[in-house]
XYZ file of C-alpha atoms in Angstrom:
359
model
C 0.000 0.000 0.000
C 1.134 3.542 -0.701
C 1.274 6.262 1.966
C 0.464 9.859 1.118
C 0.571 12.831 3.483
C -0.693 16.283 2.509
C -0.027 19.516 4.406
C 0.207 17.690 7.737
C 0.506 19.894 10.833
C 0.758 18.999 14.509
C 0.625 21.708 17.158
C 0.835 20.677 20.794
C 0.410 24.274 21.975
C -0.459 27.455 20.024
C 2.607 28.678 18.181
C 4.573 25.460 18.811
C 4.371 23.070 15.846
C 6.139 19.715 16.014
C 5.251 19.031 12.357
C 4.777 21.950 9.974
C 2.922 21.504 6.685
C 4.538 18.242 5.566
C 3.653 16.695 2.187
C 5.138 13.503 0.695
C 4.309 10.134 -0.871
C 5.768 6.676 -0.221
C 5.165 4.147 -2.981
C 3.820 0.639 -2.348
C 6.588 -1.772 -1.321
C 9.096 1.021 -0.677
C 11.239 1.295 2.456
C 11.790 4.891 3.580
C 14.093 6.128 6.315
C 12.952 9.162 8.315
C 16.277 10.695 9.373
C 16.864 13.682 11.619
C 18.185 14.906 14.958
C 16.371 14.378 18.245
C 13.377 16.685 18.634
C 12.903 17.259 14.901
C 9.374 15.790 14.844
C 10.141 12.370 13.300
C 8.320 10.254 15.881
C 5.356 12.647 15.969
C 4.983 12.260 12.206
C 5.196 8.468 12.467
C 2.609 8.385 15.268
C 0.179 10.455 13.181
C 0.494 8.009 10.284
C -0.123 5.153 12.737
C -3.174 6.897 14.185
C -1.635 7.201 17.658
C -1.561 10.995 17.414
C -4.268 13.206 15.879
C -3.035 15.855 13.421
C -4.000 19.486 13.913
C -4.648 19.728 10.184
C -3.801 17.940 6.970
C -4.728 14.615 5.395
C -3.259 11.080 5.532
C -3.961 8.463 2.861
C -3.011 4.772 3.123
C -3.608 2.707 0.002
C -5.525 5.632 -1.491
C -7.983 5.713 1.441
C -8.318 8.775 3.693
C -7.474 7.489 7.178
C -6.941 10.847 8.886
C -9.734 10.179 11.427
C -9.653 6.374 11.249
C -8.763 4.556 14.522
C -5.323 2.847 14.573
C -6.743 -0.682 14.571
C -8.596 -0.004 11.309
C -5.701 1.508 9.344
C -3.963 -1.742 8.370
C -0.735 -0.570 10.002
C 1.790 -2.543 12.050
C 4.009 -0.644 14.523
C 7.345 -1.662 16.072
C 8.409 0.451 19.047
C 11.928 1.266 20.222
C 11.630 -0.689 23.473
C 9.745 -3.697 22.053
C 6.604 -3.205 24.247
C 6.217 -6.980 24.622
C 3.813 -8.372 27.208
C 6.134 -9.737 29.869
C 3.613 -12.225 31.282
C 2.953 -13.771 27.860
C 5.019 -16.297 25.915
C 6.544 -15.517 22.537
C 3.650 -17.383 20.897
C 1.015 -15.392 22.789
C 2.753 -12.076 22.084
C 2.755 -12.736 18.351
C -0.793 -14.122 18.420
C -2.227 -11.276 20.499
C -3.541 -9.145 17.632
C -4.878 -12.171 15.801
C -6.901 -13.250 18.832
C -8.298 -9.731 19.191
C -9.419 -9.977 15.553
C -10.954 -13.392 16.353
C -8.915 -15.397 13.881
C -9.669 -19.161 14.030
C -7.287 -20.983 16.391
C -5.924 -23.177 13.617
C -5.109 -20.118 11.470
C -3.499 -18.395 14.463
C -1.195 -21.387 14.979
C -0.303 -21.459 11.290
C 0.394 -17.723 11.144
C 2.540 -17.718 14.292
C 4.528 -20.682 12.948
C 5.070 -18.836 9.643
C 6.332 -15.743 11.450
C 8.590 -17.663 13.839
C 10.216 -19.235 10.798
C 10.487 -15.837 9.084
C 12.247 -14.237 12.071
C 14.388 -17.337 12.749
C 12.850 -18.073 16.172
C 11.239 -21.453 15.630
C 11.433 -23.317 18.946
C 11.229 -20.113 21.022
C 7.423 -20.012 21.173
C 7.189 -21.082 24.832
C 9.780 -18.631 26.140
C 8.920 -15.382 27.916
C 10.438 -11.990 26.978
C 12.743 -12.101 30.024
C 14.372 -15.192 28.516
C 15.247 -13.457 25.233
C 18.199 -11.350 24.152
C 17.572 -7.799 22.938
C 17.869 -8.868 19.310
C 15.480 -11.784 19.815
C 12.964 -9.563 21.593
C 13.027 -7.068 18.727
C 12.414 -9.870 16.232
C 9.397 -10.983 18.276
C 8.127 -7.380 18.228
C 8.481 -7.313 14.438
C 6.701 -10.670 14.084
C 3.844 -9.369 16.239
C 3.532 -6.252 14.059
C 3.459 -8.374 10.889
C 1.027 -10.978 12.272
C -2.284 -9.337 11.150
C -0.846 -8.922 7.621
C -0.805 -5.102 7.618
C -0.315 -3.137 4.427
C 2.139 -0.748 6.114
C 4.908 -1.256 8.677
C 6.114 1.647 10.860
C 9.246 1.306 12.995
C 10.253 3.890 15.621
C 14.040 3.669 16.130
C 13.805 -0.133 16.189
C 17.531 -0.747 16.825
C 18.249 1.899 19.467
C 17.927 -0.446 22.445
C 20.499 -3.030 21.298
C 24.307 -2.990 21.152
C 26.322 -2.161 18.040
C 26.962 -5.721 16.851
C 23.321 -6.788 17.258
C 22.181 -3.535 15.638
C 24.135 -4.303 12.460
C 22.779 -7.856 12.340
C 19.207 -6.601 12.854
C 19.559 -4.052 10.050
C 20.533 -6.747 7.566
C 17.771 -8.999 8.824
C 15.033 -6.320 8.697
C 15.948 -5.420 5.117
C 15.754 -9.093 4.147
C 12.344 -9.476 5.820
C 11.112 -6.321 4.090
C 12.108 -7.719 0.699
C 10.552 -11.123 1.413
C 7.250 -9.694 2.646
C 7.148 -6.739 0.228
C 5.471 -4.443 2.760
C 5.586 -0.630 2.579
C 7.782 0.521 5.466
C 8.848 3.740 7.179
C 11.443 3.688 9.953
C 12.598 6.520 12.198
C 16.291 6.916 12.959
C 18.898 9.538 13.827
C 21.669 7.239 12.515
C 22.555 8.105 8.914
C 24.517 4.881 8.391
C 21.381 2.970 9.352
C 19.205 5.079 7.042
C 21.564 4.733 4.077
C 21.974 0.977 4.516
C 18.267 0.148 4.823
C 16.239 2.697 2.895
C 15.314 2.978 -0.766
C 14.828 6.693 -0.112
C 15.693 8.850 2.887
C 13.663 11.787 4.186
C 15.823 14.262 6.110
C 13.633 15.910 8.729
C 14.504 19.060 10.694
C 12.459 21.458 12.802
C 9.191 19.776 11.779
C 9.844 20.015 8.045
C 11.310 17.962 5.205
C 14.717 19.289 4.192
C 15.216 16.746 1.392
C 13.668 13.456 0.270
C 15.519 11.198 -2.137
C 17.866 8.232 -2.635
C 20.862 8.082 -0.263
C 23.351 8.878 -3.036
C 21.415 12.033 -3.953
C 21.532 13.297 -0.375
C 25.276 12.681 -0.294
C 26.189 14.046 -3.696
C 23.680 16.906 -4.021
C 22.447 18.138 -0.620
C 19.522 20.507 -1.194
C 20.068 22.676 1.887
C 22.825 23.782 4.226
C 21.312 21.603 6.971
C 21.453 18.454 4.828
C 25.036 19.250 3.827
C 26.049 19.573 7.492
C 23.963 16.640 8.783
C 24.734 13.983 6.162
C 28.261 12.640 6.420
C 31.038 13.627 8.811
C 31.460 17.348 8.171
C 33.770 20.125 9.310
C 31.629 23.224 9.823
C 33.689 26.395 10.287
C 33.114 30.132 10.081
C 35.138 32.247 7.687
C 35.289 35.822 6.429
C 34.348 36.756 2.866
C 36.999 38.809 1.047
C 37.298 39.421 -2.680
C 35.048 36.498 -3.572
C 36.853 34.059 -1.294
C 36.273 32.498 2.127
C 39.404 33.004 4.236
C 40.404 30.158 6.566
C 43.815 31.187 7.828
C 46.194 30.763 4.870
C 43.542 28.831 2.951
C 41.323 30.772 0.563
C 38.335 29.035 -1.045
C 36.250 30.630 -3.818
C 32.792 31.448 -2.454
C 29.956 29.348 -3.819
C 27.289 31.866 -2.879
C 27.081 35.687 -3.063
C 28.621 37.484 -0.060
C 29.899 40.975 0.712
C 33.479 41.583 1.832
C 33.717 41.279 5.609
C 30.564 39.152 5.858
C 30.818 35.992 7.976
C 30.093 32.806 6.042
C 29.852 29.101 6.822
C 32.198 26.635 5.150
C 31.266 22.929 5.101
C 33.997 20.405 4.281
C 33.493 16.655 4.545
C 36.252 14.812 6.339
C 36.615 12.621 3.240
C 37.142 15.689 1.014
C 40.453 16.693 2.603
C 43.720 15.270 1.262
C 46.671 15.217 3.659
C 50.278 14.540 2.583
C 53.261 14.263 4.917
C 56.181 16.625 4.248
C 58.284 16.750 2.158
C 56.015 15.092 -0.438
C 54.395 18.369 -1.425
C 54.772 22.024 -0.638
C 51.993 24.599 -0.604
C 50.899 25.666 -4.048
C 52.659 22.958 -6.078
C 49.591 20.861 -6.968
C 47.187 21.878 -9.785
C 44.478 24.157 -8.326
C 41.081 22.480 -7.969
C 39.344 25.849 -7.734
C 40.206 26.871 -11.284
C 41.868 30.024 -9.905
C 45.668 29.686 -10.432
C 46.518 32.286 -7.776
C 44.657 30.396 -5.025
C 46.837 28.087 -2.886
C 44.822 24.871 -2.959
C 47.626 23.160 -1.062
C 48.588 24.789 2.225
C 50.820 23.949 5.150
C 49.248 22.565 8.307
C 50.314 20.706 11.432
C 48.909 17.510 12.917
C 47.274 18.122 16.283
C 45.894 14.633 16.959
C 45.657 11.206 15.348
C 42.686 8.909 16.013
C 42.972 5.263 14.998
C 39.860 4.035 13.214
C 41.053 0.963 11.331
C 41.690 1.018 7.579
C 41.084 4.793 7.483
C 42.078 6.995 10.426
C 41.228 10.559 11.449
C 43.770 13.363 11.629
C 43.071 16.655 13.384
C 45.121 19.199 11.434
C 45.651 22.859 12.316
C 46.002 25.619 9.738
C 47.840 28.869 10.296
C 45.491 31.047 12.312
C 44.286 28.215 14.541
C 41.560 26.644 12.364
C 41.403 22.884 13.083
C 39.929 20.460 10.541
C 39.283 16.724 10.750
C 40.420 14.613 7.800
C 39.849 10.916 7.101
C 43.069 9.512 5.645
C 44.274 6.043 4.581
C 46.135 4.084 7.228
C 49.406 4.293 5.235
C 49.245 8.113 5.415
C 48.365 8.157 9.117
C 51.342 5.912 9.899
C 53.705 8.502 8.412
C 52.706 11.344 10.740
C 52.411 11.954 14.444
C 51.148 14.870 16.574
C 53.191 17.968 15.801
C 54.270 16.789 12.324
C 54.040 19.266 9.406
C 51.792 18.211 6.513
C 50.366 19.574 3.283
C 46.588 19.882 3.139
C 44.353 20.144 0.101
C 40.568 20.671 -0.074
C 38.972 18.476 -2.744
C 35.403 19.725 -2.377
C 33.420 22.016 -0.071
C 30.311 24.162 0.262
C 29.817 27.742 1.420
C 26.581 29.192 2.813
C 25.455 32.412 4.514
C 25.502 32.379 8.291
């Protein structure tokens, strides 16, 4: 089933809107990640689609049907909560079967459906256990099976991996994507983890301050951020202030051509991804020797810097490098480069790509 939202607004108090005039469409069978910082309105939006929160205004369609005032149990929506919300006094079987019994499914069909779902979530043989006897990953799989039990047309997941450790979280992500593809259900999941959103979603909706900043495939958000917020939120980004002068942003000895109009003396914001900084140990290159990426031959694209700190990350490490004037940037570099420098070492630094915006 498709999901369509038109001009959706949620005000908890006059003048304070958690969701502000949101419009979008999710196609049938699509998995969409709702990505944004805490307090941006993501969960409020999800709860309105589920029918757990009434909108102040706007319309919600599921499968082409207006469900704006339809009770949750009649929307054909399954919901998975962050903290599982399993019934502790019930067995795994009874937790999964709960919604089916409420809908008065025949006992034989309930048994068949629960068996199907236990096999789907790889928990066959766990039906007589209680939630206290499950790991966090197992409990979340039971919660997903329970949400899928009534055969909903839409699945909504509110930060479904937040309550488990890193290793289990990665395993659950792979598993949820596989289940989504096997079942073919339209899904929206809330997260503040961009790695999670990019790995799972067909499209990602970046949400901020109750509004959609950008909605598109992960690669589009990375390669062509529509707003300054998306550029700063997606990826690991250095965000620094600079002064506009003669069409350039001045960062110590580094001058970058402005990519937006600005008056001389105006403060501007420069966004540089950590992966868009090239660092070379001395004496491999001196400032100004490499071909200028800016297209302006008089601009020193390669400048001298000094390593402040080295953080080991595995195959690619992070260097904190300081420019003349005290500006410190983080750069992700290959391990072979990181091994050649230590704190205090002089290096050459080159900016491969960047963005400038008004402050």
